[in-house]
Amino acid sequence: MPLTPGTRIGPYEITGTLGAGGMGEVYRATDTRLQRSVAIKILPDSFAADPGRRQRFEREAHVIASLSHPHICTLHDVGSAQPRGAAQPVEYLVMEHLDGETLAARLSRGPLPLDDIIRYGSEIAAALEAAHRQRIVHRDLKPANVMLTRSGVKLLDFGLAKAVEPQAASGSALSTMSVAATSPGTMLGTLPYMAPEQVDGREADARSDIFALGTVLHEMAMGRRAFPGQSAVGIASAILASEPPPIASSPSLDRLVRGCLRKDPDQRWQSAQDVALQLREVPERDRATLHDRPSRVPWMVAAAAIAVAIVAGIAVWRARTSSSAVDPLSAGAPVSFTVPVGPADAYLALSVERIPFALSPDGRQIAFVGGVGDAAPSVLVRNLSSEPVVQLAGTEGATSVFWSPAGKSIGFFAGGKLKRVELAGGAPVALCDVPQGIGLTGTWGDGQILFVSVQGEQIRRVPETGGTPVDVLGPDAARGDTRVVWPSFLPDGRRFLLLASGRDADKGFVTLAGADGSRRDVLAVRSNAQYVAPGFLVYGSDGALLARRFNPDTGVVSGEPVAIAENAAQFLTTGVTHFSASRNGTIVYHAGVDESKIAVFDRSGTEVSELRRAGPYQTIRLSRDGRDLYVDRRELKIGTLDIWKIELDRGTESRVTHEPGSEIDAVVVPGGSLIYSAARTGAPRVYLRTLSGAEEPLAPGLAGLQDRSDVSPDGKWMMYSQRTARGNFDLIAVSLKDRAVVPFHQSDADESDSRFSPDGRYVAFTSDLGGRRDVYVAPFPGPGPMRIVSASPASLPRWSADGRELFYVGLDGAISAVAIRSLPVLEIGKPQRLFTRGPRARWTSYEPTRDGRFIALEPVAFAAEQPLHVIVNWPALTFGGAR
């Protein structure tokens, strides 16, 4: 039974409970002899009867008693006593009482500043070094076992620690230390922080603690675990086979951490003291490399070598210098250059759901989807060695492109059709019907075309001459897959690569599939992949383009990955890396990112203050009380989105979500819970997140992407957009009381971006029902007609705090206000233009404030206008000239 305040155990009087763990219950107590506060750890009766647990308890006492270090919790006493009324004596340890919080509690509020990482990390490393010098391995280092106090770190819980005994000398000093009396195959510790050898049940030594220290440092910097997963199997797989995302904020810290996280113990830093010394040098090293940032992961060293070699003069060519007599594609040496997408006001139709450009099989031409000015996107083609860009007639509305094997035709999607167009001329030909607006991509093989949507429900095949599509391959439920995307034919035109995902929230597998439906996993990575002759697999990882040797006959990869480029745009949620490779090895990729600032504007459009400088923000949402601003911020190297909260009164910010997928557009439910869209193992869904952090899908029975939620002012209803099988979006309401699903507005048009009026009687939303995108208002819950509000094409409806005005954004960037009267009947006034930001500064997300101003995201940099990067003959450097 738990001990109550007032219970005496020897000279110690229990005053309260501190916690409980796998090895005992911890209480606050008073040492009645010295009148000091202590922490007393009790071995429960049920554990005392277990020889193994009793041995571990006694071991902890011996281990702590042998250690004396300012950053290791001090042991005051050990003993056995029988409390009054107890049936038998209890075993106990008495340790110093620490005021503070665990590192785990601190990390629940987000990542730590670099100064704190260095301070705490150095102190943890110093404590480990002291233990290792006494031949003691902790084996369970994790944030929950690190206490942050005013005097610094205190390392806790040596219940799994083992004394080590010397072996015959071989290699480093630490390699001569091994854990005694551990049965082979026994896995001890806390799984997300275990070294690979612990996961495998092999012997652990001091270098296992260094691996755990690396996971803790990574989590301190990133605010999330280095090796996440939805199950023990998923976590163990990540530890054994994956690398954590880079610490982009500090290249030097990232390099240090990756030295701790080597899979092979012999390749890690060999002492905790080395780690402590290098930690203290991180700020200086970061400053020294500010303008020449080092590689973020081990395999990026090759990318740096490529860049140095190219800059040194192997071959540099810019597409803009078309007067050059040198053809960069025929130079034979490694070449790097950029290709503008066209005139100054041209843009790429960039998307996280598809790749809007493709290299021809011979690597000499690029087809891409883009436009100029206000023109609709169409298929454009240019030769990489010359400046002119050719628009292919009849391709307006295109979304993604791919080449025929001979390079004479281009396939694309537009208007609900899969089409092909010949480069020699002629109108496009429709091959088959396809679902609209679901991020379709395709690949062209031997007389056939494969295509699939980003939802990955089924890869389909159609003859290159047209016909009725047939199903080829879908997710394999037995393997745990929920999506199959990004098909890419091998040279034989029959077998193809694809990305299968869903077995784990942050995992994907490049898979080799055959026309007979067979499939086998090739590589654990969450990216589209392409084959490059004579034997390479190119793919993305953590924002880098990598290559590995690959045998297309056996489907086996070999050797270590080598980096081709460090900064390719990647979106982990959909598994897309923005690159395209020709069969002969030329690669084109995109590296741009949208950036917006967060600022406050008055009703005349004058900027009042800047809340945040330009950054990779996507949406903002103001809490109903106007005190907090929720912001979606992109992780640059993997493209995922996390929700952050900015407290407007204090200007402080904290991370709200830490999961591997993307979370966007958070809205606060009365009571403090959050609702947002999140991508987990499949298409984004709407989730409710409780105050405890638990996450629950709100409409799990409905298939298809869910987006843009809002909650009624009384907290009873949630409204969101649901993608249908037709490819459009309907508005759906969900009761937050009983989870009843009620369609609010269904049609063949797209309805999205819904917002409840402050009194909850109406919903404003956008729809293209009339052939253009406009703002509408309809009564909730209905019935009642939709009434148009905007005078010209517009989107992003937002209510004023008092509900008397409705604002929207026009295509030209103009902010307009419409007077609204809801009682006794709905009256809609004439739109009044308040100000114009202009098309380039058109607000992408904004919120009216209670004092009549606006908080807005204003774009300052556009990824769609950035050039494409081209690399030719990269194997000459990365694989010693192999082609």
CSV table of N, CA, C and O in Angstrom, one decimal, residues 570-607:
chain,number,residue,atom,x,y,z
A,570,GLN,N,11.7,19.0,-50.0
A,570,GLN,CA,11.1,17.7,-49.6
A,570,GLN,C,9.9,17.9,-48.7
A,570,GLN,O,9.8,18.8,-47.9
A,571,PHE,N,8.9,17.0,-48.9
A,571,PHE,CA,7.7,17.1,-48.1
A,571,PHE,C,7.4,15.6,-47.6
A,571,PHE,O,6.9,14.8,-48.3
A,572,LEU,N,7.8,15.4,-46.3
A,572,LEU,CA,7.7,14.1,-45.8
A,572,LEU,C,6.2,13.6,-45.7
A,572,LEU,O,6.0,12.4,-45.9
A,573,THR,N,5.3,14.5,-45.6
A,573,THR,CA,3.9,14.1,-45.5
A,573,THR,C,3.4,13.3,-46.7
A,573,THR,O,2.7,12.3,-46.6
A,574,THR,N,3.7,13.8,-47.9
A,574,THR,CA,3.3,13.2,-49.1
A,574,THR,C,4.4,12.3,-49.7
A,574,THR,O,4.1,11.6,-50.7
A,575,GLY,N,5.6,12.4,-49.2
A,575,GLY,CA,6.6,11.5,-49.7
A,575,GLY,C,7.3,12.0,-50.9
A,575,GLY,O,7.9,11.2,-51.7
A,576,VAL,N,7.1,13.3,-51.3
A,576,VAL,CA,7.7,13.8,-52.5
A,576,VAL,C,8.9,14.6,-52.2
A,576,VAL,O,9.0,15.4,-51.3
A,577,THR,N,10.0,14.4,-53.0
A,577,THR,CA,11.1,15.2,-53.1
A,577,THR,C,11.1,15.8,-54.5
A,577,THR,O,11.0,15.1,-55.5
A,578,HIS,N,11.3,17.1,-54.6
A,578,HIS,CA,11.1,17.8,-55.9
A,578,HIS,C,12.4,17.6,-56.8
A,578,HIS,O,13.3,18.5,-56.8
A,579,PHE,N,12.5,16.5,-57.5
A,579,PHE,CA,13.6,16.2,-58.4
A,579,PHE,C,13.1,15.3,-59.5
A,579,PHE,O,12.1,14.7,-59.4
A,580,SER,N,13.9,15.3,-60.6
A,580,SER,CA,13.7,14.5,-61.7
A,580,SER,C,15.0,14.1,-62.3
A,580,SER,O,15.9,14.9,-62.4
A,581,ALA,N,15.2,12.8,-62.7
A,581,ALA,CA,16.4,12.3,-63.2
A,581,ALA,C,16.2,11.7,-64.6
A,581,ALA,O,15.2,11.0,-64.8
A,582,SER,N,17.2,11.9,-65.4
A,582,SER,CA,17.1,11.3,-66.7
A,582,SER,C,17.8,9.9,-66.6
A,582,SER,O,18.5,9.7,-65.6
A,583,ARG,N,17.6,9.1,-67.6
A,583,ARG,CA,18.2,7.7,-67.5
A,583,ARG,C,19.8,7.8,-67.5
A,583,ARG,O,20.4,6.9,-67.0
A,584,ASN,N,20.3,8.9,-68.1
A,584,ASN,CA,21.8,8.9,-68.2
A,584,ASN,C,22.4,9.7,-67.0
A,584,ASN,O,23.6,9.9,-67.0
A,585,GLY,N,21.6,10.1,-66.1
A,585,GLY,CA,22.1,10.6,-64.8
A,585,GLY,C,22.0,12.1,-64.6
A,585,GLY,O,22.3,12.6,-63.5
A,586,THR,N,21.6,12.9,-65.6
A,586,THR,CA,21.3,14.3,-65.3
A,586,THR,C,20.2,14.5,-64.4
A,586,THR,O,19.2,13.7,-64.4
A,587,ILE,N,20.3,15.4,-63.4
A,587,ILE,CA,19.3,15.6,-62.4
A,587,ILE,C,18.9,17.1,-62.3
A,587,ILE,O,19.8,18.0,-62.4
A,588,VAL,N,17.6,17.3,-62.2
A,588,VAL,CA,17.1,18.6,-62.0
A,588,VAL,C,16.3,18.6,-60.7
A,588,VAL,O,15.6,17.6,-60.4
A,589,TYR,N,16.5,19.6,-59.8
A,589,TYR,CA,15.8,19.6,-58.6
A,589,TYR,C,15.4,21.1,-58.2
A,589,TYR,O,16.0,22.0,-58.8
A,590,HIS,N,14.5,21.2,-57.3
A,590,HIS,CA,14.0,22.6,-56.8
A,590,HIS,C,14.4,22.7,-55.4
A,590,HIS,O,14.2,21.7,-54.6
A,591,ALA,N,14.8,23.9,-55.0
A,591,ALA,CA,15.3,24.1,-53.6
A,591,ALA,C,14.6,25.2,-52.9
A,591,ALA,O,14.8,25.5,-51.7
A,592,GLY,N,13.7,25.9,-53.6
A,592,GLY,CA,13.0,27.1,-53.0
A,592,GLY,C,12.0,26.8,-51.9
A,592,GLY,O,11.5,25.7,-51.8
A,593,VAL,N,11.7,27.8,-51.1
A,593,VAL,CA,10.7,27.7,-50.1
A,593,VAL,C,10.0,29.0,-50.0
A,593,VAL,O,10.6,30.1,-50.1
A,594,ASP,N,8.7,29.0,-49.8
A,594,ASP,CA,7.9,30.2,-49.5
A,594,ASP,C,8.2,30.7,-48.2
A,594,ASP,O,8.4,30.0,-47.2
A,595,GLU,N,8.3,32.1,-48.0
A,595,GLU,CA,8.5,32.7,-46.8
A,595,GLU,C,7.6,33.9,-46.6
A,595,GLU,O,7.3,34.6,-47.6
A,596,SER,N,7.0,34.0,-45.4
A,596,SER,CA,6.1,35.1,-45.1
A,596,SER,C,6.4,35.7,-43.8
A,596,SER,O,7.0,35.0,-42.9
A,597,LYS,N,6.1,37.0,-43.6
A,597,LYS,CA,6.3,37.6,-42.2
A,597,LYS,C,4.9,37.6,-41.6
A,597,LYS,O,3.9,37.6,-42.3
A,598,ILE,N,4.9,37.7,-40.3
A,598,ILE,CA,3.7,37.9,-39.5
A,598,ILE,C,3.6,39.3,-39.0
A,598,ILE,O,4.5,39.7,-38.2
A,599,ALA,N,2.6,40.1,-39.4
A,599,ALA,CA,2.6,41.5,-39.0
A,599,ALA,C,1.2,41.9,-38.7
A,599,ALA,O,0.2,41.2,-39.0
A,600,VAL,N,1.1,43.0,-38.0
A,600,VAL,CA,-0.2,43.6,-37.7
A,600,VAL,C,-0.4,44.8,-38.6
A,600,VAL,O,0.5,45.7,-38.8
A,601,PHE,N,-1.7,44.9,-39.2
A,601,PHE,CA,-2.0,46.0,-40.1
A,601,PHE,C,-3.3,46.7,-39.6
A,601,PHE,O,-4.2,46.1,-39.0
A,602,ASP,N,-3.4,48.0,-39.9
A,602,ASP,CA,-4.7,48.7,-39.5
A,602,ASP,C,-5.6,48.6,-40.7
A,602,ASP,O,-5.3,48.0,-41.8
A,603,ARG,N,-6.8,49.2,-40.6
A,603,ARG,CA,-7.8,49.1,-41.7
A,603,ARG,C,-7.4,49.8,-43.0
A,603,ARG,O,-8.1,49.7,-44.0
A,604,SER,N,-6.4,50.6,-42.9
A,604,SER,CA,-5.9,51.3,-44.2
A,604,SER,C,-4.8,50.5,-44.9
A,604,SER,O,-4.4,50.9,-45.9
A,605,GLY,N,-4.4,49.4,-44.2
A,605,GLY,CA,-3.4,48.5,-44.8
A,605,GLY,C,-2.0,48.9,-44.4
A,605,GLY,O,-1.0,48.3,-44.8
A,606,THR,N,-1.9,49.9,-43.4
A,606,THR,CA,-0.6,50.3,-42.9
A,606,THR,C,-0.1,49.3,-41.9
A,606,THR,O,-0.8,48.9,-41.0
A,607,GLU,N,1.2,48.9,-42.1
A,607,GLU,CA,1.8,48.0,-41.1
A,607,GLU,C,2.0,48.7,-39.8
A,607,GLU,O,2.8,49.7,-39.8
